[in-house]
JSON list of C-alpha atoms in Angstrom, two decimals:
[
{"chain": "A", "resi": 30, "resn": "UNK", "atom": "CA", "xyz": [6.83, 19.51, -5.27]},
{"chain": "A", "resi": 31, "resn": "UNK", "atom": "CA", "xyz": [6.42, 19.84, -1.34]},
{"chain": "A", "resi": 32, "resn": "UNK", "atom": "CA", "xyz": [3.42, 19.43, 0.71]},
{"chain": "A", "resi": 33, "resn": "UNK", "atom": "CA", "xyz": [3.19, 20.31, 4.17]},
{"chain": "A", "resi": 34, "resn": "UNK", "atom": "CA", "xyz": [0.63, 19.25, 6.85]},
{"chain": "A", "resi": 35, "resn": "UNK", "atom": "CA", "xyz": [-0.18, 21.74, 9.57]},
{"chain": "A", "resi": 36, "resn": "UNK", "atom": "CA", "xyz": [-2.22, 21.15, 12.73]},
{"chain": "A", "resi": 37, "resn": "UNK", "atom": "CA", "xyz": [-3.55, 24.72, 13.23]},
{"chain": "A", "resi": 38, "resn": "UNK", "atom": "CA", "xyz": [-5.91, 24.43, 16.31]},
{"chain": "A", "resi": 39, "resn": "UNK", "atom": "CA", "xyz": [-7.07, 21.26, 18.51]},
{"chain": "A", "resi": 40, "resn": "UNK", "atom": "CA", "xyz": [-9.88, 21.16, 21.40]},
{"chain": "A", "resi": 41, "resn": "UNK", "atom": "CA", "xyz": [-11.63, 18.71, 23.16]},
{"chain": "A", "resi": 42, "resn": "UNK", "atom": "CA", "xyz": [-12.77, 15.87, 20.70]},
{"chain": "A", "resi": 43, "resn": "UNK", "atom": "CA", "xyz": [-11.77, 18.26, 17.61]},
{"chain": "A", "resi": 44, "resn": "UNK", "atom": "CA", "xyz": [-9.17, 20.03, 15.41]},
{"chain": "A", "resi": 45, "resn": "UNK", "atom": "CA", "xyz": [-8.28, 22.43, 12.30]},
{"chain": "A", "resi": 46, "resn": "UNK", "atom": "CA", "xyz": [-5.37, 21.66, 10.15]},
{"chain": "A", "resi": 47, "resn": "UNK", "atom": "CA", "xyz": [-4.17, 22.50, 6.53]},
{"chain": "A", "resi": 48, "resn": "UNK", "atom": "CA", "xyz": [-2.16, 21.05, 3.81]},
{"chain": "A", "resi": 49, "resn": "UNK", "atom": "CA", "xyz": [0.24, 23.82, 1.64]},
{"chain": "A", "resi": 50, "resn": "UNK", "atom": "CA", "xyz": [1.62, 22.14, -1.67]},
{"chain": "A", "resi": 51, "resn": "UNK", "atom": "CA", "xyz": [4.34, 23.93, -2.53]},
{"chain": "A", "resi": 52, "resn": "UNK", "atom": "CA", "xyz": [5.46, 23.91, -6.61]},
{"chain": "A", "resi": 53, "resn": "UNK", "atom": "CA", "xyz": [9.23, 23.59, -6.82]},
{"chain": "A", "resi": 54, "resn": "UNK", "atom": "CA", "xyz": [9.14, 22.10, -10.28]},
{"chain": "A", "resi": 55, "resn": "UNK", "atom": "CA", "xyz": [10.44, 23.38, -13.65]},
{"chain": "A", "resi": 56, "resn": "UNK", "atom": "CA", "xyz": [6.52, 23.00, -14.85]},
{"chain": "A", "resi": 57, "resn": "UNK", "atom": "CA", "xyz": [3.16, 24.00, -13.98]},
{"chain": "A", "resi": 58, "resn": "UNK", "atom": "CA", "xyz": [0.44, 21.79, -11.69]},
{"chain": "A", "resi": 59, "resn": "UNK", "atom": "CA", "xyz": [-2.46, 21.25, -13.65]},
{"chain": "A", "resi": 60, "resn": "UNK", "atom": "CA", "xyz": [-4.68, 19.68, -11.16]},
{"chain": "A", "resi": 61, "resn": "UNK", "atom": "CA", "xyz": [-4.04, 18.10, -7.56]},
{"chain": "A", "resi": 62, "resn": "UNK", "atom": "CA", "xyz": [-5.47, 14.76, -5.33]},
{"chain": "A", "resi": 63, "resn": "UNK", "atom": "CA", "xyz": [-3.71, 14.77, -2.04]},
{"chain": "A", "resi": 64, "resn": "UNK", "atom": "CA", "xyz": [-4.09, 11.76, -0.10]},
{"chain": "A", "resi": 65, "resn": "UNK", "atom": "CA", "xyz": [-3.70, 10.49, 3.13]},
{"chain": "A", "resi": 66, "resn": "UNK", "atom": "CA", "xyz": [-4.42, 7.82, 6.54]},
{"chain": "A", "resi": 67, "resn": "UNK", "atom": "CA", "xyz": [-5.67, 9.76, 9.76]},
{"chain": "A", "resi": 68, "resn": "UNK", "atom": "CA", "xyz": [-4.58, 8.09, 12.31]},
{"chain": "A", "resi": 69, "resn": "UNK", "atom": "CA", "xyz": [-7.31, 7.62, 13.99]},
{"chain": "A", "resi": 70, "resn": "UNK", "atom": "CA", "xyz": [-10.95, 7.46, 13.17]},
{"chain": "A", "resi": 71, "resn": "UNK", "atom": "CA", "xyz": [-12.35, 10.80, 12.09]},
{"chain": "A", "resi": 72, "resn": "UNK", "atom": "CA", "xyz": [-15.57, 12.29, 11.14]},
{"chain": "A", "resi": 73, "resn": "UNK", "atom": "CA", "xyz": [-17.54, 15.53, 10.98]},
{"chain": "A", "resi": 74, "resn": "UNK", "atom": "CA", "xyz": [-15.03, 16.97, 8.11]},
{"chain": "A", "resi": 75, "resn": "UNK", "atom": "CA", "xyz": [-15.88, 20.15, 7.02]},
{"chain": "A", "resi": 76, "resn": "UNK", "atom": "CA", "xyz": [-13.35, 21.27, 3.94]},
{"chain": "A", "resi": 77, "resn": "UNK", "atom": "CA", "xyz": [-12.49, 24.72, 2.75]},
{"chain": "A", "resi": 78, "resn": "UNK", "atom": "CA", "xyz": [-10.09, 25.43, -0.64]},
{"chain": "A", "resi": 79, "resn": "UNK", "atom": "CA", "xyz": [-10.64, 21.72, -1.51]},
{"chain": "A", "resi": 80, "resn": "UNK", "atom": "CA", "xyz": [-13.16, 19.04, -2.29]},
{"chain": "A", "resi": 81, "resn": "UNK", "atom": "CA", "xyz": [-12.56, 16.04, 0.87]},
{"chain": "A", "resi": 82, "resn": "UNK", "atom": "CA", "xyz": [-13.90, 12.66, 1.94]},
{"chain": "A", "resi": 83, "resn": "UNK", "atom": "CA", "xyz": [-13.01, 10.53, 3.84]},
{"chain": "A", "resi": 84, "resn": "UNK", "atom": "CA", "xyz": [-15.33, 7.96, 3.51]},
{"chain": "A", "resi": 85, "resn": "UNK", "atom": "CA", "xyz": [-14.26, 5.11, 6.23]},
{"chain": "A", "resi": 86, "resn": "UNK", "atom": "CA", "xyz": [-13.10, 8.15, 8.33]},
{"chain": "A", "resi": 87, "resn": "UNK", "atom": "CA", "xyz": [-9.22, 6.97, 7.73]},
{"chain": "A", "resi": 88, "resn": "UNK", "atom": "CA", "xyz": [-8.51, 7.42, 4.11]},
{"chain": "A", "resi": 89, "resn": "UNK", "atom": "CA", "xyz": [-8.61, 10.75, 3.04]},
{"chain": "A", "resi": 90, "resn": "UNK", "atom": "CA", "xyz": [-8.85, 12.22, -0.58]},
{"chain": "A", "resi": 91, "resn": "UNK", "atom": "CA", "xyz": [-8.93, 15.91, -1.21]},
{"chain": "A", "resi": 92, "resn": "UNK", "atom": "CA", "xyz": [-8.93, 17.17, -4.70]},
{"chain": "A", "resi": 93, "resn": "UNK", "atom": "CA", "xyz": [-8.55, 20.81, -5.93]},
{"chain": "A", "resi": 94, "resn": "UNK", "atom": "CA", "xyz": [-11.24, 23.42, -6.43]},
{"chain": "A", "resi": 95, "resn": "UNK", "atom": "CA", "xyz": [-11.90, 24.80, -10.09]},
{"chain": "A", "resi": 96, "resn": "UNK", "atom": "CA", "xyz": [-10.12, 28.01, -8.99]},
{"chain": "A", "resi": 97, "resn": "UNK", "atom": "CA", "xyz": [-6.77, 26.72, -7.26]},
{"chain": "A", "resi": 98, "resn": "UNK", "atom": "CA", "xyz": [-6.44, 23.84, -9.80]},
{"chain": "A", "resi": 99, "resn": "UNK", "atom": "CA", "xyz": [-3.34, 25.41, -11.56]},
{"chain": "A", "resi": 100, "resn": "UNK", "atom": "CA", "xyz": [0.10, 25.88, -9.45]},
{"chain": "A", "resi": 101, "resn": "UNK", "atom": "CA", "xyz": [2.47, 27.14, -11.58]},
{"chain": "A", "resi": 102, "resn": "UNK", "atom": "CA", "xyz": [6.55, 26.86, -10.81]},
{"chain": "A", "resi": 103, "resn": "UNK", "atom": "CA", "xyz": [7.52, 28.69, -7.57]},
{"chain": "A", "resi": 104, "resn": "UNK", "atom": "CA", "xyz": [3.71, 29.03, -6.44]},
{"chain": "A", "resi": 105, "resn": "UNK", "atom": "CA", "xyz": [2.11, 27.33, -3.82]},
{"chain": "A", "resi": 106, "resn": "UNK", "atom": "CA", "xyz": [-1.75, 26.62, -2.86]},
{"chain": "A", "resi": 107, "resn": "UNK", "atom": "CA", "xyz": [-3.37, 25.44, 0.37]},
{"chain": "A", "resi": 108, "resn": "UNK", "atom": "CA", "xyz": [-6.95, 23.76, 1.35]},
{"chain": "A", "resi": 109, "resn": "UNK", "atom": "CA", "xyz": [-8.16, 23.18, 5.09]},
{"chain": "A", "resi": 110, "resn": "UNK", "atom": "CA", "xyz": [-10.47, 21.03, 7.28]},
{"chain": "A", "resi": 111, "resn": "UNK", "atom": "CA", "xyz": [-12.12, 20.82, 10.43]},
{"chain": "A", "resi": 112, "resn": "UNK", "atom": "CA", "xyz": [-12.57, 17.12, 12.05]},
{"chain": "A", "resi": 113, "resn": "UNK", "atom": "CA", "xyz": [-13.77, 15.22, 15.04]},
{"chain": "A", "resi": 114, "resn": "UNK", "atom": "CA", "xyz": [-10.78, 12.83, 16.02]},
{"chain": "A", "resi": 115, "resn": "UNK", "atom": "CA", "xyz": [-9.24, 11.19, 19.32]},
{"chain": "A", "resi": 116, "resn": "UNK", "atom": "CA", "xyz": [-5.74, 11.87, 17.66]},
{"chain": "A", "resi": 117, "resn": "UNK", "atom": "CA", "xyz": [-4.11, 14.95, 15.74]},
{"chain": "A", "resi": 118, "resn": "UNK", "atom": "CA", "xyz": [-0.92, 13.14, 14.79]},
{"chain": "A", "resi": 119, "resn": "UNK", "atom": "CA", "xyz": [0.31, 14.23, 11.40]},
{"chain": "A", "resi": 120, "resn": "UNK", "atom": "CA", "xyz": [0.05, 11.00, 9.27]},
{"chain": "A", "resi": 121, "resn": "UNK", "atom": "CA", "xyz": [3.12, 10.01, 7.59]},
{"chain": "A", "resi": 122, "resn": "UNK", "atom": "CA", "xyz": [1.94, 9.28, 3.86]},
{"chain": "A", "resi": 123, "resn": "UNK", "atom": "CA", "xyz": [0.58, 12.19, 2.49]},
{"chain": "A", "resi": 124, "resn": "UNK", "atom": "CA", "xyz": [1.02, 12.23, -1.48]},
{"chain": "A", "resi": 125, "resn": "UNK", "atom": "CA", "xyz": [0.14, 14.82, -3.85]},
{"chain": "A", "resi": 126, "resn": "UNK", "atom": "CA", "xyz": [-0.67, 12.59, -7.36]},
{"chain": "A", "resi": 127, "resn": "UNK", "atom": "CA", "xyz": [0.26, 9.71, -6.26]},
{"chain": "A", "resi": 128, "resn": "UNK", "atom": "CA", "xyz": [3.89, 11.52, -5.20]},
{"chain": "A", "resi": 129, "resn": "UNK", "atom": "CA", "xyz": [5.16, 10.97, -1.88]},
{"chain": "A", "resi": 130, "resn": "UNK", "atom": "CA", "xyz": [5.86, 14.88, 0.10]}
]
């Protein structure tokens, strides 16, 4: 499995990015929790393609939607997020069930 984190758009106080996990494997995903640090405070998340908190506004869980729950071998599946935040620095431990990608 891969996962890659995409800033897709930044302004003033604010950006867009997405997360594609990628399956590689010999065997299906049955379910996925991707989680990750911002690196800097963030708030005013609004998720698509996932269910995502980040509750302290640094630690960030997203877990799949009923519908993209499954990724079978050579498939992939993506969720994205808006987000206030002084800093759109990719964070550096991003795991996909409790995997590091």
């Amino acid at each position: 499995m891969t996962c890659t984190y995409t800033i897709q758009n930044v302004w003033f106080g604010g950006f867009t990015a997405d997360i594609k996990i990628a399956n590689n494997g010999p065997t299906p995903i049955n379910g996925w929790t991707v989680r990750w640090t911002f690196n800097e405070y963030t708030t005013d998340i609004s998720a698509w393609q996932s269910s995502l908190s980040a509750p302290d506004g640094l630690h960030a869980t997203a877990t799949n939607a009923s519908y993209n729950a499954a990724i079978p071998s050579g498939y992939a599946t993506s969720f994205g997020w808006s987000g206030r935040s002084a800093s759109t620095s990719v964070p550096t431990d991003l795991t996909v069930n409790g995997v590091a990608c």
